[in-house]
Coordinates of N, CA and C in Angstrom, one line a residue:
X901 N 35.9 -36.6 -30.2 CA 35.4 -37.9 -29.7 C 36.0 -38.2 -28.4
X902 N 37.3 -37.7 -28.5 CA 37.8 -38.1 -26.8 C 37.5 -37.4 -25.7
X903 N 37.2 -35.9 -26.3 CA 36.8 -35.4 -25.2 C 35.4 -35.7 -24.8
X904 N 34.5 -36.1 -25.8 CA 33.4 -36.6 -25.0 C 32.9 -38.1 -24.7
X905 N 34.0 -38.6 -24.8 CA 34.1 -39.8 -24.0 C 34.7 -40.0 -22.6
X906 N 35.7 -38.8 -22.7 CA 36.7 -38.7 -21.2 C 35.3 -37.7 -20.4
X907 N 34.5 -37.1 -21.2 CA 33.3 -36.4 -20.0 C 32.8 -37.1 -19.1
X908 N 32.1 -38.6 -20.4 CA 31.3 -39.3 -20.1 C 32.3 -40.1 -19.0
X909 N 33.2 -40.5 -18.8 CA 33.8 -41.2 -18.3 C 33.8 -40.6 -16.7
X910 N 34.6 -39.4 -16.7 CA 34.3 -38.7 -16.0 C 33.0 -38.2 -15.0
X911 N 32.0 -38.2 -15.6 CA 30.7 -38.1 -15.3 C 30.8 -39.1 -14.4
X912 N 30.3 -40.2 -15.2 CA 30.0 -41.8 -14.0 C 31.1 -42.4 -13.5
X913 N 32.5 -42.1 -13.1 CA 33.8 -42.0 -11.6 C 33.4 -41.1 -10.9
X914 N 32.7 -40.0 -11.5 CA 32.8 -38.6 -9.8 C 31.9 -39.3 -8.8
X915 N 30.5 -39.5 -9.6 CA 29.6 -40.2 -8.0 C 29.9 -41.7 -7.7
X916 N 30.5 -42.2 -8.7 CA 31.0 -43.8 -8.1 C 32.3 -43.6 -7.0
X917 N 33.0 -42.7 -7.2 CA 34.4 -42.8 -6.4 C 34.6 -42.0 -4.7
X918 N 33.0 -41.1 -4.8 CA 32.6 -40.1 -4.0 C 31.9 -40.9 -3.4
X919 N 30.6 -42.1 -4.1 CA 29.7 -42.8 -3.1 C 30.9 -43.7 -2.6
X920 N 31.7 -44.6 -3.1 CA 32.6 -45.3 -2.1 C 33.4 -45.1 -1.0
X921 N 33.9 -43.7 -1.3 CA 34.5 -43.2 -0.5 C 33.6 -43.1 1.0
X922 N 32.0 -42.5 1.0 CA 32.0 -42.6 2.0 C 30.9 -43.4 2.6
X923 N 31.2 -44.8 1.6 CA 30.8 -46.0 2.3 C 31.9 -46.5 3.0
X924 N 33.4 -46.3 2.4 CA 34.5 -46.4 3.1 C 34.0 -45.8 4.3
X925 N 34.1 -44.8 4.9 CA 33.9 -43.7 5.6 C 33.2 -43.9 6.9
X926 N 31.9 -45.1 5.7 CA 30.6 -45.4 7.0 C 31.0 -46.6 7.7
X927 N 32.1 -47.6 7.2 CA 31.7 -49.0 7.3 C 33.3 -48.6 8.6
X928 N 34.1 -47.7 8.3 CA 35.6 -48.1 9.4 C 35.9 -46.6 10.3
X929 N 34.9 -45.4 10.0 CA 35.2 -44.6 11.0 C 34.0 -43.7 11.6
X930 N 34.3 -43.4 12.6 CA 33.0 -42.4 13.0 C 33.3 -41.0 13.4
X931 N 33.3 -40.8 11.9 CA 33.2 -38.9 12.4 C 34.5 -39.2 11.7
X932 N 35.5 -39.8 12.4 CA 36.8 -39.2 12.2 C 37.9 -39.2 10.9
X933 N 37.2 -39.6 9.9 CA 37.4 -40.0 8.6 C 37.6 -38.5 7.9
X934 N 39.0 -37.7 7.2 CA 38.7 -36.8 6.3 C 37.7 -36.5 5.3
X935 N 36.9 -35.6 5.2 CA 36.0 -35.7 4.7 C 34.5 -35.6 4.6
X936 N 34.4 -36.7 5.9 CA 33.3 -37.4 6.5 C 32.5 -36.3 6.9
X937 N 31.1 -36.8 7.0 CA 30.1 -35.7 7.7 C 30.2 -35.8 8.5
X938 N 30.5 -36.8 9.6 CA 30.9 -36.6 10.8 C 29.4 -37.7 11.7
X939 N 28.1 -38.0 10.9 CA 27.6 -38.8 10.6 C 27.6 -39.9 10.6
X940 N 27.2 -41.2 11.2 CA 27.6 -42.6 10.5 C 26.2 -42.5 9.3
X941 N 25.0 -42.3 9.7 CA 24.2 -42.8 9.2 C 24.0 -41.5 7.6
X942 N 24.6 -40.9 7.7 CA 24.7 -39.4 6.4 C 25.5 -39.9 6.0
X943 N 26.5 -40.7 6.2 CA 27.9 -41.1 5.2 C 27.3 -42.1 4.3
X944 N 26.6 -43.2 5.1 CA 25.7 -44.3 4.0 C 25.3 -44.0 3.6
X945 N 24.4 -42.9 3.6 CA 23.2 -42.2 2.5 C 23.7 -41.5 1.7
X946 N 25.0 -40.8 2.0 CA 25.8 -40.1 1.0 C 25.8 -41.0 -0.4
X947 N 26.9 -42.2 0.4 CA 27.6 -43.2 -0.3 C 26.9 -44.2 -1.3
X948 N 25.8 -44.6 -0.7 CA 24.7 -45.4 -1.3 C 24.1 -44.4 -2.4
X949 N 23.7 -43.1 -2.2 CA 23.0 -42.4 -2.8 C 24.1 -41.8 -4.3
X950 N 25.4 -41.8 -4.0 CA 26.5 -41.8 -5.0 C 26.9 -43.0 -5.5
X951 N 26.5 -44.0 -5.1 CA 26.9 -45.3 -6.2 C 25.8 -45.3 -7.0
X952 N 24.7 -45.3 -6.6 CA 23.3 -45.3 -7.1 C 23.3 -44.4 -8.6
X953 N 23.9 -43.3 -8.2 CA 23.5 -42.4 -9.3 C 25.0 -42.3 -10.4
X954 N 26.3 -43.0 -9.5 CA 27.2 -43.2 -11.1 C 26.5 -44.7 -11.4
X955 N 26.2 -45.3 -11.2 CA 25.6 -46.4 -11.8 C 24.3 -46.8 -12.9
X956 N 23.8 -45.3 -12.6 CA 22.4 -44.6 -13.4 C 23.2 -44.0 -14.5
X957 N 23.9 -43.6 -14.3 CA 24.8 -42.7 -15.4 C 25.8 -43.2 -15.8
X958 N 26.2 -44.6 -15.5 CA 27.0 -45.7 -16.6 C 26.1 -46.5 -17.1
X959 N 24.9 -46.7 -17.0 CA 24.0 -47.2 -18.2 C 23.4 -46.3 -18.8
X960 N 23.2 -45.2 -18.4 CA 22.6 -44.0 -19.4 C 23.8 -44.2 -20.6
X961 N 25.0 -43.8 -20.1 CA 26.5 -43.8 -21.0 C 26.3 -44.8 -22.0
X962 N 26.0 -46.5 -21.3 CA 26.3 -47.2 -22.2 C 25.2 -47.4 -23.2
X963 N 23.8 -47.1 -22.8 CA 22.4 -47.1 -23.4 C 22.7 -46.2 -25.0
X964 N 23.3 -45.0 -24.5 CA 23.3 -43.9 -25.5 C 24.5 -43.7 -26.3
X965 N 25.7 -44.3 -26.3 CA 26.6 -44.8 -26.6 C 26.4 -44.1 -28.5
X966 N 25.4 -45.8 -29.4 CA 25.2 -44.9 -30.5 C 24.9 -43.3 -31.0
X967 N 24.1 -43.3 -30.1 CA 23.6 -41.4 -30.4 C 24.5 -41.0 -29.8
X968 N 25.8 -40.8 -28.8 CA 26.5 -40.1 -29.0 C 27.8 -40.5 -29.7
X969 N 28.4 -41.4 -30.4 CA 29.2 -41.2 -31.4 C 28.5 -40.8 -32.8
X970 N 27.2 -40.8 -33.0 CA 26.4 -40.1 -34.1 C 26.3 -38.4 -33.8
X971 N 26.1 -38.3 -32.6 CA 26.5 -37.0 -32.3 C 28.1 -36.0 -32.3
X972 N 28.9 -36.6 -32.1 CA 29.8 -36.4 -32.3 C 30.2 -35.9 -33.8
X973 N 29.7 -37.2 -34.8 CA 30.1 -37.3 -36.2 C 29.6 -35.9 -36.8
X974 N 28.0 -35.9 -36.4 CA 27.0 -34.6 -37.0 C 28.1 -33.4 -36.7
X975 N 28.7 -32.8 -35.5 CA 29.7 -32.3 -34.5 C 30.8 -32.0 -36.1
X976 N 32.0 -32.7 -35.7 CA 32.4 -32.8 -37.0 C 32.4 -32.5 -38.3
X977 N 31.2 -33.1 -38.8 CA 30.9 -32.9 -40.3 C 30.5 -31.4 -40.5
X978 N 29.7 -30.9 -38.9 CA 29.2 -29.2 -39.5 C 30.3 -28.6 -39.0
X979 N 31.6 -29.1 -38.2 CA 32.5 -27.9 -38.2 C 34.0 -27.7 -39.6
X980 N 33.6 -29.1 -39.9 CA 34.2 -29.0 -42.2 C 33.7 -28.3 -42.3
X981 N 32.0 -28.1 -42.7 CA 31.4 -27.4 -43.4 C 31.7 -25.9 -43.4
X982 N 31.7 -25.5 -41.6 CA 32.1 -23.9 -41.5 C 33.5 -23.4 -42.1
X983 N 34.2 -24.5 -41.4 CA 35.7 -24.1 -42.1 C 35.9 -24.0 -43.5
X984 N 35.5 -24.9 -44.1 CA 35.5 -24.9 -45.7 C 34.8 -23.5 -46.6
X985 N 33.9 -23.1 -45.7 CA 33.4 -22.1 -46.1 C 34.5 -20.3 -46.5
X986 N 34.3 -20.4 -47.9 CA 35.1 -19.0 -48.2 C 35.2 -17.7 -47.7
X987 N 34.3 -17.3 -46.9 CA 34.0 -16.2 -46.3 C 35.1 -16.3 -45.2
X988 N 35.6 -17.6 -44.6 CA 36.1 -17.6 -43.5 C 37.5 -17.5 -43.8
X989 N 37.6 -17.8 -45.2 CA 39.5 -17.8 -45.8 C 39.4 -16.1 -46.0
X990 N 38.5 -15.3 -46.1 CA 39.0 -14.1 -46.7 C 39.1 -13.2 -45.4
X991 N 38.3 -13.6 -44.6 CA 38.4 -12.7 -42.7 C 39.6 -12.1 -42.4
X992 N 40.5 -12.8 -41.9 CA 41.9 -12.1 -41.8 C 42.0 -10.8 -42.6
X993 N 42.4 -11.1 -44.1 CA 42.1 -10.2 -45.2 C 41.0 -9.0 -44.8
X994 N 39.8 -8.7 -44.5 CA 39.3 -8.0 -44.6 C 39.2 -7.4 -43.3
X995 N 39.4 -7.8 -42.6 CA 39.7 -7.4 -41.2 C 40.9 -6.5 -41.0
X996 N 41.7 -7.2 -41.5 CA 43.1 -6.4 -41.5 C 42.9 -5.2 -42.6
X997 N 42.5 -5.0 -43.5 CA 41.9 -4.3 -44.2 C 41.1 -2.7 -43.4
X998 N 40.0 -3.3 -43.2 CA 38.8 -2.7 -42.2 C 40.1 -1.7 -41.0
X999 N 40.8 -2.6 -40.1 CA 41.7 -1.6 -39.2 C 42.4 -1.1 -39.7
X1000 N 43.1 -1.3 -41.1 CA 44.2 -0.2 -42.0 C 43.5 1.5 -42.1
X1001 N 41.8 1.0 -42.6 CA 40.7 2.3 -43.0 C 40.5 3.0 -42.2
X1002 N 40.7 2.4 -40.7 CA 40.1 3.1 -39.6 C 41.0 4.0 -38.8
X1003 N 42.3 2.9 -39.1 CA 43.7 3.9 -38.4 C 44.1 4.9 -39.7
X1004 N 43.7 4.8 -40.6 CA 44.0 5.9 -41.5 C 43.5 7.2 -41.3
X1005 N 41.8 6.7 -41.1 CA 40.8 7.9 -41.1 C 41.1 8.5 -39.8
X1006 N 41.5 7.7 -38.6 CA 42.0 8.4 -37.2 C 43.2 9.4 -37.3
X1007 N 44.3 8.9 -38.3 CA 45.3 9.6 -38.0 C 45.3 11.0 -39.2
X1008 N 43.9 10.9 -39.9 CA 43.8 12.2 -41.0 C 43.3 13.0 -40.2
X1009 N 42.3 13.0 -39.7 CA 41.4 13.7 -38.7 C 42.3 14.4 -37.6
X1010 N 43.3 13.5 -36.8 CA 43.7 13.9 -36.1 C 44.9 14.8 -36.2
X1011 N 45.8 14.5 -37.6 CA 46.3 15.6 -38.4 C 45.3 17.0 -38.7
X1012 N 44.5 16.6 -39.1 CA 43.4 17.8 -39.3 C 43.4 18.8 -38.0
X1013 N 43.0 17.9 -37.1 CA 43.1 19.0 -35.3 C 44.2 19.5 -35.1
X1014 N 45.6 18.9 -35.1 CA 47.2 19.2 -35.2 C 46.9 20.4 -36.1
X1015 N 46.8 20.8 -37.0 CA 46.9 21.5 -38.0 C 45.9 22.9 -38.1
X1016 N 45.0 22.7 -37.8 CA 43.8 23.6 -38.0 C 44.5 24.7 -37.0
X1017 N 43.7 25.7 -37.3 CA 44.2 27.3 -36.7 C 43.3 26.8 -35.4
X1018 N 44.3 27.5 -34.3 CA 44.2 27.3 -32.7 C 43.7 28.6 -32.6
X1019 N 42.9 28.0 -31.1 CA 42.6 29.7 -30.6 C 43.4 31.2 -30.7
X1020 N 42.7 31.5 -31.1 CA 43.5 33.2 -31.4 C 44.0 33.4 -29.9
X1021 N 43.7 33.1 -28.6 CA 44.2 33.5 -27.7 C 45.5 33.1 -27.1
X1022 N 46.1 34.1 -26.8 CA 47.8 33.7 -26.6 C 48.0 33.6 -24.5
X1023 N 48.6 32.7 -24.3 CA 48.7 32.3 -23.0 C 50.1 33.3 -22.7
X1024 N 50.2 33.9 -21.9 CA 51.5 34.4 -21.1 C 51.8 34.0 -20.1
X1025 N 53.0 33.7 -20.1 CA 53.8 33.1 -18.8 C 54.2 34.2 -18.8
X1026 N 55.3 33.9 -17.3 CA 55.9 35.0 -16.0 C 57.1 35.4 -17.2
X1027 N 57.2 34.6 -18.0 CA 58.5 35.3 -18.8 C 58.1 36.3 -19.9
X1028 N 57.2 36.0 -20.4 CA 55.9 37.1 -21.5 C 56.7 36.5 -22.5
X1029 N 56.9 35.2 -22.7 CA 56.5 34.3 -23.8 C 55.5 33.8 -24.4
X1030 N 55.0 33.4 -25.4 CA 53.9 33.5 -25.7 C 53.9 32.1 -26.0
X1031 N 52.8 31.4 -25.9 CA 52.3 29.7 -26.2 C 51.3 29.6 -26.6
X1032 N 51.1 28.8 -27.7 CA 49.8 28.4 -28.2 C 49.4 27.3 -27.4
X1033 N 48.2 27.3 -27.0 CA 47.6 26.3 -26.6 C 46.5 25.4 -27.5
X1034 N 46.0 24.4 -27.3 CA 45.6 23.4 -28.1 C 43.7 23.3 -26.8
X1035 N 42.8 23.8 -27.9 CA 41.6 23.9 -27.4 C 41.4 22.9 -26.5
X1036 N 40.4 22.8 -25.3 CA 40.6 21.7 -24.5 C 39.1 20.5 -25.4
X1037 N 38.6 21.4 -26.2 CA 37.7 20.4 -26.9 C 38.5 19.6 -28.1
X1038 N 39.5 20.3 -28.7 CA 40.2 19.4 -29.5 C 40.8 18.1 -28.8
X1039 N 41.6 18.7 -27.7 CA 41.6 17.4 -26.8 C 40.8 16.2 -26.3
X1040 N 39.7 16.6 -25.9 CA 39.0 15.5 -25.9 C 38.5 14.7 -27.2
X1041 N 39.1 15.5 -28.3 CA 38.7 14.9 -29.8 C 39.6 14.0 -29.6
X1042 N 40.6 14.6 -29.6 CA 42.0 13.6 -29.5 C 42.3 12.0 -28.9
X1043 N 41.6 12.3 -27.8 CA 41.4 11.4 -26.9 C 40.5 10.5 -27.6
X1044 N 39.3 10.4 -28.1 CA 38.5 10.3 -28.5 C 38.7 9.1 -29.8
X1045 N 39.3 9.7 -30.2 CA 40.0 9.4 -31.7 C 40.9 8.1 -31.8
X1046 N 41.8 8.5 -30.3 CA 42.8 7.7 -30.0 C 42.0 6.4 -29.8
X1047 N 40.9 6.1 -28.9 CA 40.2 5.3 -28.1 C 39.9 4.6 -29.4
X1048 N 39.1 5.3 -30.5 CA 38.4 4.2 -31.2 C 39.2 3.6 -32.4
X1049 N 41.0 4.3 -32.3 CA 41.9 4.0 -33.1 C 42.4 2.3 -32.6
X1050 N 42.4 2.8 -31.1 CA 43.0 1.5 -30.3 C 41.6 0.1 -30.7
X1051 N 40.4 1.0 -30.7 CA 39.2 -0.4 -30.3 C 39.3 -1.2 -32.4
X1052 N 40.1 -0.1 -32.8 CA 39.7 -1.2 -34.4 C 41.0 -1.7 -34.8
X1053 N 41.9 -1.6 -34.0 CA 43.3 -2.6 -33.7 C 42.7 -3.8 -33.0
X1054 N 41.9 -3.4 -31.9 CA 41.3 -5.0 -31.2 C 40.4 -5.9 -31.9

């Protein structure tokens, strides 16, 4: 309720404090006033044309006043309703749940790739050591794996 009262409030000071200002503006400087258009006759029209319309919109405020603390209340009463709802107490729970299945099933799979028999082909270095290498498609599994391990932590 405060915040939509401090809107409303807000609302009808911006063009009430903006038209004064540059009726100020029109009535003691020319041109040379911060702000100013630089105008005498644009600064009245500004000014007049901004009191005009916070003044339109402090009786709209006060006209509607009931409908919106009834608005508010409606506001309110349906966001009880959501919260109270059980589905919303068990979320954490099932969520946290859902990323345990997902980082599980990531890190079997990816034991599976670790594990599985590597290319038969043996790499030689200048020493005629031999090194297994790790398929460059398994890699991009890996990668792959990793990404959608990270996206069901988020």
């Amino acid at each position: 309720a405060i915040l939509v009262k401090a809107g409303m409030v807000l609302l009808t000071l911006g063009p009430l404090i903006t038209g004064l200002y540059y009726i100020y503006a029109w009535r003691r400087g020319n041109g040379e006033i911060w702000g100013s258009t630089g105008a005498k006759f644009t600064d009245g029209v500004v000014g007049f044309t901004g009191i005009f319309t916070g003044l339109t919109l402090c009786t709209i405020t006060y006209r509607l006043q009931e409908a919106t603390d009834l608005a508010v209340e409606c506001i309110e009463w349906s966001c009880k309703a959501v919260l109270e709802t059980p589905s919303l107490k068990l979320e954490p729970v099932m969520a946290l749940s859902t990323r345990i299945v997902v980082d599980l099933a990531c890190v079997a799979v990816i034991s599976m790739i670790l594990t599985s028999e590597l290319e038969k082909e043996v790499i030689h270095n200048h020493n005629g050591q031999q090194h297994w290498i790790i398929p460059c498609q398994s890699e991009k599994q890996l990668a792959m794996l990793a990404a959608v391990g990270f996206w069901g932590l988020g």
